[in-house]
PDB file of C-alpha atoms in Angstrom:
ATOM      1  CA  MET G   3       0.000   0.000   0.000  1.00  0.00           C
ATOM      2  CA  LEU G   4       1.260   3.454  -0.839  1.00  0.00           C
ATOM      3  CA  ASN G   5       1.878   5.821   2.058  1.00  0.00           C
ATOM      4  CA  ALA G   6       0.204   9.221   2.252  1.00  0.00           C
ATOM      5  CA  ASN G   7       3.482  10.930   1.312  1.00  0.00           C
ATOM      6  CA  ALA G   8       3.969   8.926  -1.920  1.00  0.00           C
ATOM      7  CA  LEU G   9       5.176  11.163  -4.744  1.00  0.00           C
ATOM      8  CA  CYS G  10       3.912   9.051  -7.637  1.00  0.00           C
ATOM      9  CA  SER G  11       1.539   6.179  -8.358  1.00  0.00           C
ATOM     10  CA  VAL G  12       2.496   2.620  -9.270  1.00  0.00           C
ATOM     11  CA  GLU G  13       1.118   3.072 -12.791  1.00  0.00           C
ATOM     12  CA  GLU G  14       3.109   6.277 -13.280  1.00  0.00           C
ATOM     13  CA  LEU G  15       6.251   4.476 -12.143  1.00  0.00           C
ATOM     14  CA  LYS G  16       5.590   1.527 -14.456  1.00  0.00           C
ATOM     15  CA  ASN G  17       5.162   3.843 -17.438  1.00  0.00           C
ATOM     16  CA  HIS G  18       8.291   5.792 -16.497  1.00  0.00           C
ATOM     17  CA  LEU G  19      10.421   2.659 -16.160  1.00  0.00           C
ATOM     18  CA  GLU G  20       9.068   1.244 -19.406  1.00  0.00           C
ATOM     19  CA  ILE G  21      10.018   4.426 -21.285  1.00  0.00           C
ATOM     20  CA  ALA G  22      13.458   4.309 -19.623  1.00  0.00           C
ATOM     21  CA  GLY G  23      13.909   0.735 -20.842  1.00  0.00           C
ATOM     22  CA  VAL G  24      13.958  -0.792 -17.355  1.00  0.00           C
ATOM     23  CA  ASN G  25      12.459  -4.280 -17.417  1.00  0.00           C
ATOM     24  CA  ILE G  26      10.391  -4.902 -14.294  1.00  0.00           C
ATOM     25  CA  GLN G  27       8.579  -7.974 -15.608  1.00  0.00           C
ATOM     26  CA  THR G  28       8.816 -11.099 -13.456  1.00  0.00           C
ATOM     27  CA  ALA G  29       7.742 -14.643 -14.341  1.00  0.00           C
ATOM     28  CA  PHE G  30       4.614 -15.340 -12.280  1.00  0.00           C
ATOM     29  CA  LEU G  31       3.278 -18.666 -13.532  1.00  0.00           C
ATOM     30  CA  SER G  32       3.460 -21.159 -16.393  1.00  0.00           C
ATOM     31  CA  LEU G  33       0.338 -22.461 -18.122  1.00  0.00           C
ATOM     32  CA  TYR G  34      -0.742 -24.990 -20.720  1.00  0.00           C
ATOM     33  CA  ASN G  35      -3.645 -27.279 -21.567  1.00  0.00           C
ATOM     34  CA  SER G  36      -2.971 -31.017 -21.783  1.00  0.00           C
ATOM     35  CA  SER G  37      -6.122 -32.061 -23.688  1.00  0.00           C
ATOM     36  CA  ALA G  38      -4.832 -34.484 -26.327  1.00  0.00           C
ATOM     37  CA  ASP G  39      -8.105 -34.451 -28.298  1.00  0.00           C
ATOM     38  CA  ALA G  40      -8.441 -30.643 -28.384  1.00  0.00           C
ATOM     39  CA  THR G  41      -7.838 -28.677 -31.575  1.00  0.00           C
ATOM     40  CA  GLY G  42      -6.778 -25.571 -29.709  1.00  0.00           C
ATOM     41  CA  ALA G  43      -6.329 -23.940 -26.308  1.00  0.00           C
ATOM     42  CA  THR G  44      -5.759 -20.274 -25.492  1.00  0.00           C
ATOM     43  CA  PHE G  45      -5.511 -17.942 -22.528  1.00  0.00           C
ATOM     44  CA  GLN G  46      -6.109 -14.206 -22.279  1.00  0.00           C
ATOM     45  CA  VAL G  47      -5.264 -11.854 -19.417  1.00  0.00           C
ATOM     46  CA  THR G  48      -7.441  -8.767 -18.942  1.00  0.00           C
ATOM     47  CA  ALA G  49      -7.253  -6.192 -16.168  1.00  0.00           C
ATOM     48  CA  THR G  50      -9.742  -8.191 -14.102  1.00  0.00           C
ATOM     49  CA  THR G  51      -9.863 -11.768 -15.413  1.00  0.00           C
ATOM     50  CA  LEU G  52      -7.995 -14.746 -16.823  1.00  0.00           C
ATOM     51  CA  ILE G  53      -9.950 -16.287 -19.705  1.00  0.00           C
ATOM     52  CA  LEU G  54      -9.167 -19.914 -20.603  1.00  0.00           C
ATOM     53  CA  VAL G  55     -10.577 -21.445 -23.784  1.00  0.00           C
ATOM     54  CA  VAL G  56     -10.414 -25.031 -25.049  1.00  0.00           C
ATOM     55  CA  THR G  57     -11.579 -25.711 -28.599  1.00  0.00           C
ATOM     56  CA  GLY G  58     -12.660 -29.221 -29.646  1.00  0.00           C
ATOM     57  CA  GLY G  59     -12.538 -32.459 -27.690  1.00  0.00           C
ATOM     58  CA  ALA G  60     -14.120 -33.493 -24.422  1.00  0.00           C
ATOM     59  CA  ASN G  61     -12.860 -30.433 -22.512  1.00  0.00           C
ATOM     60  CA  ALA G  62     -14.146 -27.814 -24.967  1.00  0.00           C
ATOM     61  CA  GLY G  63     -15.441 -24.660 -23.308  1.00  0.00           C
ATOM     62  CA  THR G  64     -14.517 -21.339 -21.744  1.00  0.00           C
ATOM     63  CA  SER G  65     -13.538 -20.731 -18.120  1.00  0.00           C
ATOM     64  CA  THR G  66     -13.274 -17.197 -16.747  1.00  0.00           C
ATOM     65  CA  LEU G  67     -11.427 -16.641 -13.478  1.00  0.00           C
ATOM     66  CA  THR G  68     -12.091 -13.287 -11.804  1.00  0.00           C
ATOM     67  CA  PHE G  69      -9.192 -11.748  -9.894  1.00  0.00           C
ATOM     68  CA  ALA G  70     -11.487  -9.993  -7.411  1.00  0.00           C
ATOM     69  CA  ASP G  71     -12.806 -13.312  -6.075  1.00  0.00           C
ATOM     70  CA  ALA G  72     -11.492 -13.993  -2.573  1.00  0.00           C
ATOM     71  CA  ASP G  73     -10.151 -17.406  -3.608  1.00  0.00           C
ATOM     72  CA  LYS G  74      -8.354 -16.066  -6.696  1.00  0.00           C
ATOM     73  CA  ASP G  75      -6.980 -12.670  -5.682  1.00  0.00           C
ATOM     74  CA  THR G  76      -3.396 -13.855  -5.165  1.00  0.00           C
ATOM     75  CA  LEU G  77      -1.207 -15.683  -7.655  1.00  0.00           C
ATOM     76  CA  GLY G  78      -0.960 -18.742  -5.420  1.00  0.00           C
ATOM     77  CA  GLU G  79      -4.746 -18.952  -5.216  1.00  0.00           C
ATOM     78  CA  LEU G  80      -5.062 -18.354  -8.944  1.00  0.00           C
ATOM     79  CA  VAL G  81      -2.742 -21.277  -9.716  1.00  0.00           C
ATOM     80  CA  THR G  82      -4.798 -23.495  -7.397  1.00  0.00           C
ATOM     81  CA  ALA G  83      -8.015 -22.352  -9.099  1.00  0.00           C
ATOM     82  CA  ILE G  84      -6.631 -23.083 -12.583  1.00  0.00           C
ATOM     83  CA  ASN G  85      -5.567 -26.586 -11.624  1.00  0.00           C
ATOM     84  CA  GLY G  86      -8.900 -27.103  -9.882  1.00  0.00           C
ATOM     85  CA  LEU G  87     -10.789 -26.535 -13.132  1.00  0.00           C
ATOM     86  CA  GLY G  88      -9.733 -29.843 -14.576  1.00  0.00           C
ATOM     87  CA  LYS G  89     -10.440 -29.692 -18.313  1.00  0.00           C
ATOM     88  CA  GLY G  90      -6.747 -30.312 -18.963  1.00  0.00           C
ATOM     89  CA  TRP G  91      -5.485 -27.027 -17.500  1.00  0.00           C
ATOM     90  CA  VAL G  92      -2.075 -27.175 -15.811  1.00  0.00           C
ATOM     91  CA  ALA G  93      -0.523 -24.200 -14.005  1.00  0.00           C
ATOM     92  CA  ASN G  94       2.687 -23.929 -11.992  1.00  0.00           C
ATOM     93  CA  SER G  95       3.783 -21.033  -9.814  1.00  0.00           C
ATOM     94  CA  GLN G  96       7.080 -19.380 -10.683  1.00  0.00           C
ATOM     95  CA  GLY G  97       7.281 -17.651  -7.298  1.00  0.00           C
ATOM     96  CA  LEU G  98       5.689 -14.603  -5.640  1.00  0.00           C
ATOM     97  CA  SER G  99       2.590 -16.595  -4.714  1.00  0.00           C
ATOM     98  CA  SER G 100       1.448 -13.795  -2.415  1.00  0.00           C
ATOM     99  CA  ALA G 101       1.433 -11.170  -5.189  1.00  0.00           C
ATOM    100  CA  ASP G 102      -1.934  -9.872  -6.346  1.00  0.00           C
ATOM    101  CA  SER G 103      -3.469 -11.571  -9.377  1.00  0.00           C
ATOM    102  CA  THR G 104      -4.104  -8.100 -10.803  1.00  0.00           C
ATOM    103  CA  ASP G 105      -0.307  -7.686 -11.048  1.00  0.00           C
ATOM    104  CA  LEU G 106      -0.375  -9.955 -14.120  1.00  0.00           C
ATOM    105  CA  THR G 107       0.481  -8.134 -17.330  1.00  0.00           C
ATOM    106  CA  ILE G 108      -2.456  -7.841 -19.732  1.00  0.00           C
ATOM    107  CA  LYS G 109      -2.017 -10.201 -22.668  1.00  0.00           C
ATOM    108  CA  GLU G 110      -4.053 -10.907 -25.775  1.00  0.00           C
ATOM    109  CA  SER G 111      -5.349 -14.395 -26.575  1.00  0.00           C
ATOM    110  CA  THR G 112      -2.338 -16.743 -26.824  1.00  0.00           C
ATOM    111  CA  SER G 113      -2.086 -20.408 -27.797  1.00  0.00           C
ATOM    112  CA  CYS G 114      -1.063 -22.852 -25.046  1.00  0.00           C
ATOM    113  CA  LEU G 115      -2.113 -26.328 -26.235  1.00  0.00           C
ATOM    114  CA  LEU G 116       0.034 -29.154 -24.839  1.00  0.00           C
ATOM    115  CA  ILE G 117       3.264 -28.780 -22.872  1.00  0.00           C
ATOM    116  CA  ALA G 118       5.283 -28.026 -25.991  1.00  0.00           C
ATOM    117  CA  ASP G 119       3.296 -24.778 -26.249  1.00  0.00           C
ATOM    118  CA  GLN G 120       3.511 -23.972 -22.542  1.00  0.00           C
ATOM    119  CA  GLN G 121       3.445 -20.229 -21.864  1.00  0.00           C
ATOM    120  CA  VAL G 122       4.850 -18.103 -19.053  1.00  0.00           C
ATOM    121  CA  LEU G 123       2.682 -15.314 -17.691  1.00  0.00           C
ATOM    122  CA  TYR G 124       4.574 -12.253 -16.506  1.00  0.00           C
ATOM    123  CA  GLY G 125       3.775  -9.276 -14.351  1.00  0.00           C
ATOM    124  CA  ALA G 126       5.231  -6.491 -12.277  1.00  0.00           C
ATOM    125  CA  ASN G 127       5.517  -6.979  -8.538  1.00  0.00           C
ATOM    126  CA  ASN G 128       3.368  -4.017  -7.522  1.00  0.00           C
ATOM    127  CA  ALA G 129       4.049  -4.529  -3.811  1.00  0.00           C
ATOM    128  CA  ARG G 130       7.782  -4.178  -4.452  1.00  0.00           C
ATOM    129  CA  LEU G 131       7.204  -1.066  -6.561  1.00  0.00           C
ATOM    130  CA  GLU G 132       5.097   0.406  -3.756  1.00  0.00           C
ATOM    131  CA  THR G 133       7.997  -0.215  -1.369  1.00  0.00           C
ATOM    132  CA  TYR G 134      10.343   1.642  -3.722  1.00  0.00           C
ATOM    133  CA  ILE G 135       7.908   4.558  -3.987  1.00  0.00           C
ATOM    134  CA  ASN G 136       7.349   4.767  -0.227  1.00  0.00           C
ATOM    135  CA  SER G 137      11.025   4.573   0.703  1.00  0.00           C
ATOM    136  CA  THR G 138      12.137   7.022  -1.986  1.00  0.00           C
ATOM    137  CA  SER G 139       9.388   9.518  -1.133  1.00  0.00           C
ATOM    138  CA  SER G 140      10.433   9.401   2.535  1.00  0.00           C
ATOM    139  CA  PHE G 141      14.099   9.714   1.533  1.00  0.00           C
ATOM    140  CA  LEU G 142      13.332  12.877  -0.441  1.00  0.00           C
ATOM    141  CA  GLU G 143      11.355  14.376   2.438  1.00  0.00           C
ATOM    142  CA  ARG G 144      14.250  13.730   4.825  1.00  0.00           C
ATOM    143  CA  GLU G 145      16.828  15.106   2.415  1.00  0.00           C
ATOM    144  CA  CYS G 146      14.766  18.203   1.644  1.00  0.00           C
ATOM    145  CA  ASP G 147      13.666  18.695   5.269  1.00  0.00           C
ATOM    146  CA  ARG G 148      10.062  19.330   4.299  1.00  0.00           C
ATOM    147  CA  SER G 149       6.770  17.587   3.545  1.00  0.00           C
ATOM    148  CA  PHE G 150       5.512  17.865  -0.012  1.00  0.00           C
ATOM    149  CA  HIS G 151       1.811  17.017   0.220  1.00  0.00           C
ATOM    150  CA  SER G 152      -0.664  19.657   1.350  1.00  0.00           C
ATOM    151  CA  ALA G 153      -1.406  19.541   5.080  1.00  0.00           C
ATOM    152  CA  THR G 154      -2.529  21.751   7.952  1.00  0.00           C
ATOM    153  CA  TYR G 155       0.040  22.760  10.574  1.00  0.00           C
ATOM    154  CA  THR G 156      -1.449  23.950  13.858  1.00  0.00           C
ATOM    155  CA  ASN G 157       0.390  26.277  16.262  1.00  0.00           C
ATOM    156  CA  GLU G 158       3.766  25.450  14.754  1.00  0.00           C
ATOM    157  CA  GLU G 159       6.352  27.180  16.930  1.00  0.00           C
ATOM    158  CA  TYR G 160       9.285  29.291  15.748  1.00  0.00           C
ATOM    159  CA  ASN G 161      12.102  31.201  17.399  1.00  0.00           C
ATOM    160  CA  GLY G 162      12.016  34.921  16.709  1.00  0.00           C
ATOM    161  CA  ASN G 163      15.295  35.832  14.966  1.00  0.00           C
ATOM    162  CA  GLY G 164      15.404  39.580  15.549  1.00  0.00           C
ATOM    163  CA  ARG G 165      15.141  40.192  11.812  1.00  0.00           C
ATOM    164  CA  THR G 166      12.391  41.361   9.497  1.00  0.00           C
ATOM    165  CA  LYS G 167      12.112  37.989   7.746  1.00  0.00           C
ATOM    166  CA  PHE G 168      11.775  34.335   8.655  1.00  0.00           C
ATOM    167  CA  TRP G 169      10.718  31.226   6.748  1.00  0.00           C
ATOM    168  CA  LEU G 170       8.021  28.700   7.554  1.00  0.00           C
ATOM    169  CA  LYS G 171       9.098  25.064   7.569  1.00  0.00           C
ATOM    170  CA  GLN G 172       6.542  24.073   4.942  1.00  0.00           C
ATOM    171  CA  TYR G 173       5.713  25.649   1.595  1.00  0.00           C
ATOM    172  CA  PRO G 174       4.195  26.598  -0.802  1.00  0.00           C
ATOM    173  CA  ILE G 175       1.668  28.271   1.500  1.00  0.00           C
ATOM    174  CA  THR G 176      -2.013  27.891   0.698  1.00  0.00           C
ATOM    175  CA  SER G 177      -3.333  29.965   3.587  1.00  0.00           C
ATOM    176  CA  ILE G 178      -2.400  31.281   7.031  1.00  0.00           C
ATOM    177  CA  THR G 179      -5.129  31.026   9.657  1.00  0.00           C
ATOM    178  CA  SER G 180      -3.270  32.716  12.493  1.00  0.00           C
ATOM    179  CA  LEU G 181       0.143  34.116  13.375  1.00  0.00           C
ATOM    180  CA  THR G 182       0.710  35.178  16.966  1.00  0.00           C
ATOM    181  CA  PHE G 183       3.441  36.288  19.317  1.00  0.00           C
ATOM    182  CA  TYR G 184       3.213  33.858  22.213  1.00  0.00           C
ATOM    183  CA  ASP G 185       4.442  33.972  25.805  1.00  0.00           C
ATOM    184  CA  ARG G 186       5.227  30.330  26.439  1.00  0.00           C
ATOM    185  CA  TYR G 187       6.163  30.982  30.071  1.00  0.00           C
ATOM    186  CA  ASN G 188       2.705  32.306  30.921  1.00  0.00           C
ATOM    187  CA  ALA G 189       0.928  30.362  28.147  1.00  0.00           C
ATOM    188  CA  THR G 190      -0.708  33.485  26.777  1.00  0.00           C
ATOM    189  CA  THR G 191      -1.023  35.125  23.374  1.00  0.00           C
ATOM    190  CA  LEU G 192       0.631  38.548  23.358  1.00  0.00           C
ATOM    191  CA  TYR G 193      -0.344  39.782  19.930  1.00  0.00           C
ATOM    192  CA  GLU G 194      -2.036  38.437  16.815  1.00  0.00           C
ATOM    193  CA  MET G 195      -0.575  39.554  13.499  1.00  0.00           C
ATOM    194  CA  THR G 196      -2.773  40.434  10.517  1.00  0.00           C
ATOM    195  CA  GLU G 197      -1.670  39.349   7.048  1.00  0.00           C
ATOM    196  CA  ASP G 198      -0.884  42.175   4.583  1.00  0.00           C
ATOM    197  CA  LYS G 199      -1.149  44.694   7.420  1.00  0.00           C
ATOM    198  CA  ASP G 200       1.397  43.447   9.949  1.00  0.00           C
ATOM    199  CA  TYR G 201       3.209  40.967   7.755  1.00  0.00           C
ATOM    200  CA  TYR G 202       3.501  39.827   4.154  1.00  0.00           C
ATOM    201  CA  ALA G 203       3.633  36.149   3.157  1.00  0.00           C
ATOM    202  CA  ASP G 204       5.520  34.971   0.087  1.00  0.00           C
ATOM    203  CA  LEU G 205       3.342  31.966  -0.702  1.00  0.00           C
ATOM    204  CA  ASN G 206       5.836  30.226  -2.992  1.00  0.00           C
ATOM    205  CA  THR G 207       8.822  30.258  -0.636  1.00  0.00           C
ATOM    206  CA  GLY G 208       7.169  30.398   2.797  1.00  0.00           C
ATOM    207  CA  ARG G 209       8.920  33.670   3.658  1.00  0.00           C
ATOM    208  CA  LEU G 210       7.192  35.990   6.133  1.00  0.00           C
ATOM    209  CA  ASP G 211       8.136  39.696   6.089  1.00  0.00           C
ATOM    210  CA  ASN G 212       7.360  41.719   9.220  1.00  0.00           C
ATOM    211  CA  LEU G 213       5.866  45.038   8.047  1.00  0.00           C
ATOM    212  CA  ILE G 214       5.796  46.731  11.458  1.00  0.00           C
ATOM    213  CA  GLY G 215       9.203  45.852  12.890  1.00  0.00           C
ATOM    214  CA  VAL G 216      11.214  42.692  13.490  1.00  0.00           C
ATOM    215  CA  TRP G 217      10.388  39.197  14.625  1.00  0.00           C
ATOM    216  CA  THR G 218      11.282  39.695  18.288  1.00  0.00           C
ATOM    217  CA  LYS G 219      14.195  37.481  19.233  1.00  0.00           C
ATOM    218  CA  ASP G 220      13.157  34.796  21.695  1.00  0.00           C
ATOM    219  CA  THR G 221      12.655  31.049  21.972  1.00  0.00           C
ATOM    220  CA  ARG G 222       9.436  29.571  20.545  1.00  0.00           C
ATOM    221  CA  ASN G 223       7.687  32.918  20.769  1.00  0.00           C
ATOM    222  CA  ILE G 224       5.928  32.772  17.389  1.00  0.00           C
ATOM    223  CA  ARG G 225       3.043  30.430  16.617  1.00  0.00           C
ATOM    224  CA  VAL G 226       1.646  29.883  13.153  1.00  0.00           C
ATOM    225  CA  THR G 227      -1.355  27.866  11.989  1.00  0.00           C
ATOM    226  CA  TYR G 228      -1.342  27.407   8.238  1.00  0.00           C
ATOM    227  CA  VAL G 229      -1.925  25.134   5.255  1.00  0.00           C
ATOM    228  CA  ALA G 230       1.057  24.355   3.049  1.00  0.00           C
ATOM    229  CA  GLY G 231       2.348  21.844   0.527  1.00  0.00           C
ATOM    230  CA  TYR G 232       1.379  20.785  -2.968  1.00  0.00           C
ATOM    231  CA  THR G 233      -2.197  19.783  -3.710  1.00  0.00           C
ATOM    232  CA  THR G 234      -0.769  18.314  -6.932  1.00  0.00           C
ATOM    233  CA  ILE G 235       2.818  17.063  -6.885  1.00  0.00           C
ATOM    234  CA  PRO G 236       4.906  19.001  -9.465  1.00  0.00           C
ATOM    235  CA  GLU G 237       5.931  16.938 -12.457  1.00  0.00           C
ATOM    236  CA  ASP G 238       9.659  17.575 -11.952  1.00  0.00           C
ATOM    237  CA  LEU G 239       9.477  16.333  -8.340  1.00  0.00           C
ATOM    238  CA  LYS G 240       7.496  13.289  -9.418  1.00  0.00           C
ATOM    239  CA  VAL G 241      10.038  12.511 -12.158  1.00  0.00           C
ATOM    240  CA  LEU G 242      12.918  12.977  -9.696  1.00  0.00           C
ATOM    241  CA  CYS G 243      11.372  10.366  -7.405  1.00  0.00           C
ATOM    242  CA  MET G 244      10.947   7.931 -10.307  1.00  0.00           C
ATOM    243  CA  ASP G 245      14.479   8.583 -11.627  1.00  0.00           C
ATOM    244  CA  ILE G 246      15.919   7.720  -8.212  1.00  0.00           C
ATOM    245  CA  ILE G 247      13.890   4.490  -8.179  1.00  0.00           C
ATOM    246  CA  ASP G 248      15.131   3.734 -11.705  1.00  0.00           C
ATOM    247  CA  PHE G 249      18.696   4.191 -10.437  1.00  0.00           C
ATOM    248  CA  GLN G 250      18.072   1.992  -7.385  1.00  0.00           C
ATOM    249  CA  ILE G 251      16.662  -0.862  -9.473  1.00  0.00           C
ATOM    250  CA  THR G 252      19.496  -0.644 -11.998  1.00  0.00           C
ATOM    251  CA  LYS G 253      22.139  -0.305  -9.277  1.00  0.00           C
ATOM    252  CA  LYS G 254      20.766  -3.291  -7.361  1.00  0.00           C
ATOM    253  CA  ARG G 255      20.940  -5.450 -10.474  1.00  0.00           C
ATOM    254  CA  MET G 256      24.564  -4.412 -11.004  1.00  0.00           C
ATOM    255  CA  ILE G 257      25.409  -5.288  -7.389  1.00  0.00           C
ATOM    256  CA  VAL G 258      23.573  -8.615  -7.654  1.00  0.00           C
ATOM    257  CA  ALA G 259      25.463  -9.401 -10.858  1.00  0.00           C
ATOM    258  CA  GLN G 260      28.717  -8.754  -8.986  1.00  0.00           C
ATOM    259  CA  GLY G 261      27.651 -11.037  -6.140  1.00  0.00           C
ATOM    260  CA  LEU G 262      27.752  -8.199  -3.604  1.00  0.00           C
ATOM    261  CA  TRP G 263      24.030  -7.748  -2.889  1.00  0.00           C
ATOM    262  CA  LYS G 264      22.799  -8.211   0.664  1.00  0.00           C
ATOM    263  CA  GLU G 265      19.123  -8.349   1.582  1.00  0.00           C
ATOM    264  CA  ASN G 266      17.780  -4.973   2.740  1.00  0.00           C
ATOM    265  CA  ALA G 267      20.781  -3.144   1.311  1.00  0.00           C
ATOM    266  CA  ILE G 268      19.992   0.411   0.248  1.00  0.00           C
ATOM    267  CA  VAL G 269      21.492   2.792  -2.248  1.00  0.00           C
ATOM    268  CA  ILE G 270      22.846   5.636  -0.123  1.00  0.00           C
ATOM    269  CA  LYS G 271      22.607   9.183  -1.390  1.00  0.00           C
ATOM    270  CA  GLU G 272      26.362   9.494  -1.985  1.00  0.00           C
ATOM    271  CA  THR G 273      26.056   6.926  -4.769  1.00  0.00           C
ATOM    272  CA  LEU G 274      23.387   8.893  -6.636  1.00  0.00           C
ATOM    273  CA  PRO G 275      24.505  10.461  -9.921  1.00  0.00           C
ATOM    274  CA  LYS G 276      25.462  14.130  -9.670  1.00  0.00           C
ATOM    275  CA  ASN G 277      22.480  15.258 -11.741  1.00  0.00           C
ATOM    276  CA  LEU G 278      20.052  13.632  -9.291  1.00  0.00           C
ATOM    277  CA  GLN G 279      21.854  15.129  -6.296  1.00  0.00           C
ATOM    278  CA  LEU G 280      21.590  18.581  -7.885  1.00  0.00           C
ATOM    279  CA  GLN G 281      17.871  18.106  -8.530  1.00  0.00           C
ATOM    280  CA  ILE G 282      17.365  17.190  -4.873  1.00  0.00           C
ATOM    281  CA  GLN G 283      19.002  20.490  -3.910  1.00  0.00           C
ATOM    282  CA  GLU G 284      16.328  22.382  -5.855  1.00  0.00           C
ATOM    283  CA  PHE G 285      13.632  21.109  -3.467  1.00  0.00           C
ATOM    284  CA  LYS G 286      15.518  21.518  -0.188  1.00  0.00           C
ATOM    285  CA  ARG G 287      13.895  23.682   2.440  1.00  0.00           C
ATOM    286  CA  ILE G 288      15.130  27.251   2.496  1.00  0.00           C
ATOM    287  CA  VAL G 289      17.063  27.920   5.695  1.00  0.00           C
ATOM    288  CA  PHE G 290      18.637  31.252   6.653  1.00  0.00           C
TER     289      PHE G 290
END
């Protein structure tokens, strides 16, 4: 399942990797029909079903297996259901039995009569792709020291810096509900600032300009309630996330090929290409 901070969808990532020439297809199961008296046998994978057709002979007929059914929604269950049909159908799992049946790649009607014409059905491991998206999205948030999705921040505290400007932690700003000078020792509000009268907010950068003086220097003496972040993730940020995943997948395969891969190993930021590191810098939180 994708986390709330995910910067792209699984389908967007699949399309991106396909365009980049990264093969994410994995063998899920093998399939054939053993009916010796049949004149033909085919299978077809749609977004929601596996359609099995036998032409001629005692087993002639069509069987449609629906991925949404509780006993067919994983690949392991789907293999069991195929073999349970009888009618000469033989299926064998190639691994990833717990993957969703909907992970199978859509395929047009394909011949699979007798073992000599056995076919392998492929798919993308969506759960693994979700893990890549979640971990990379969190990595980018940590590196950039900000959250990207729109959210409400209530009474977020800041230290007054004695200057005319300071920057909110999150941006772009959608709206500011309240901005107050706060006496944390006595737990009282000293003064509530009015936008465009007492201060100006640069919505794109999160900068607040004091129009009537300076932000009095003190510890946690400013409280802000506001909405900030992207309601729609910018395309360049989305692509950056997917490019980093592309690099991780490619890098892992190189390490595996060299016999150096260890389970749960991660690609640390220092190994990222310079162009990706520079793109990360563009989204880092502004700190002065």
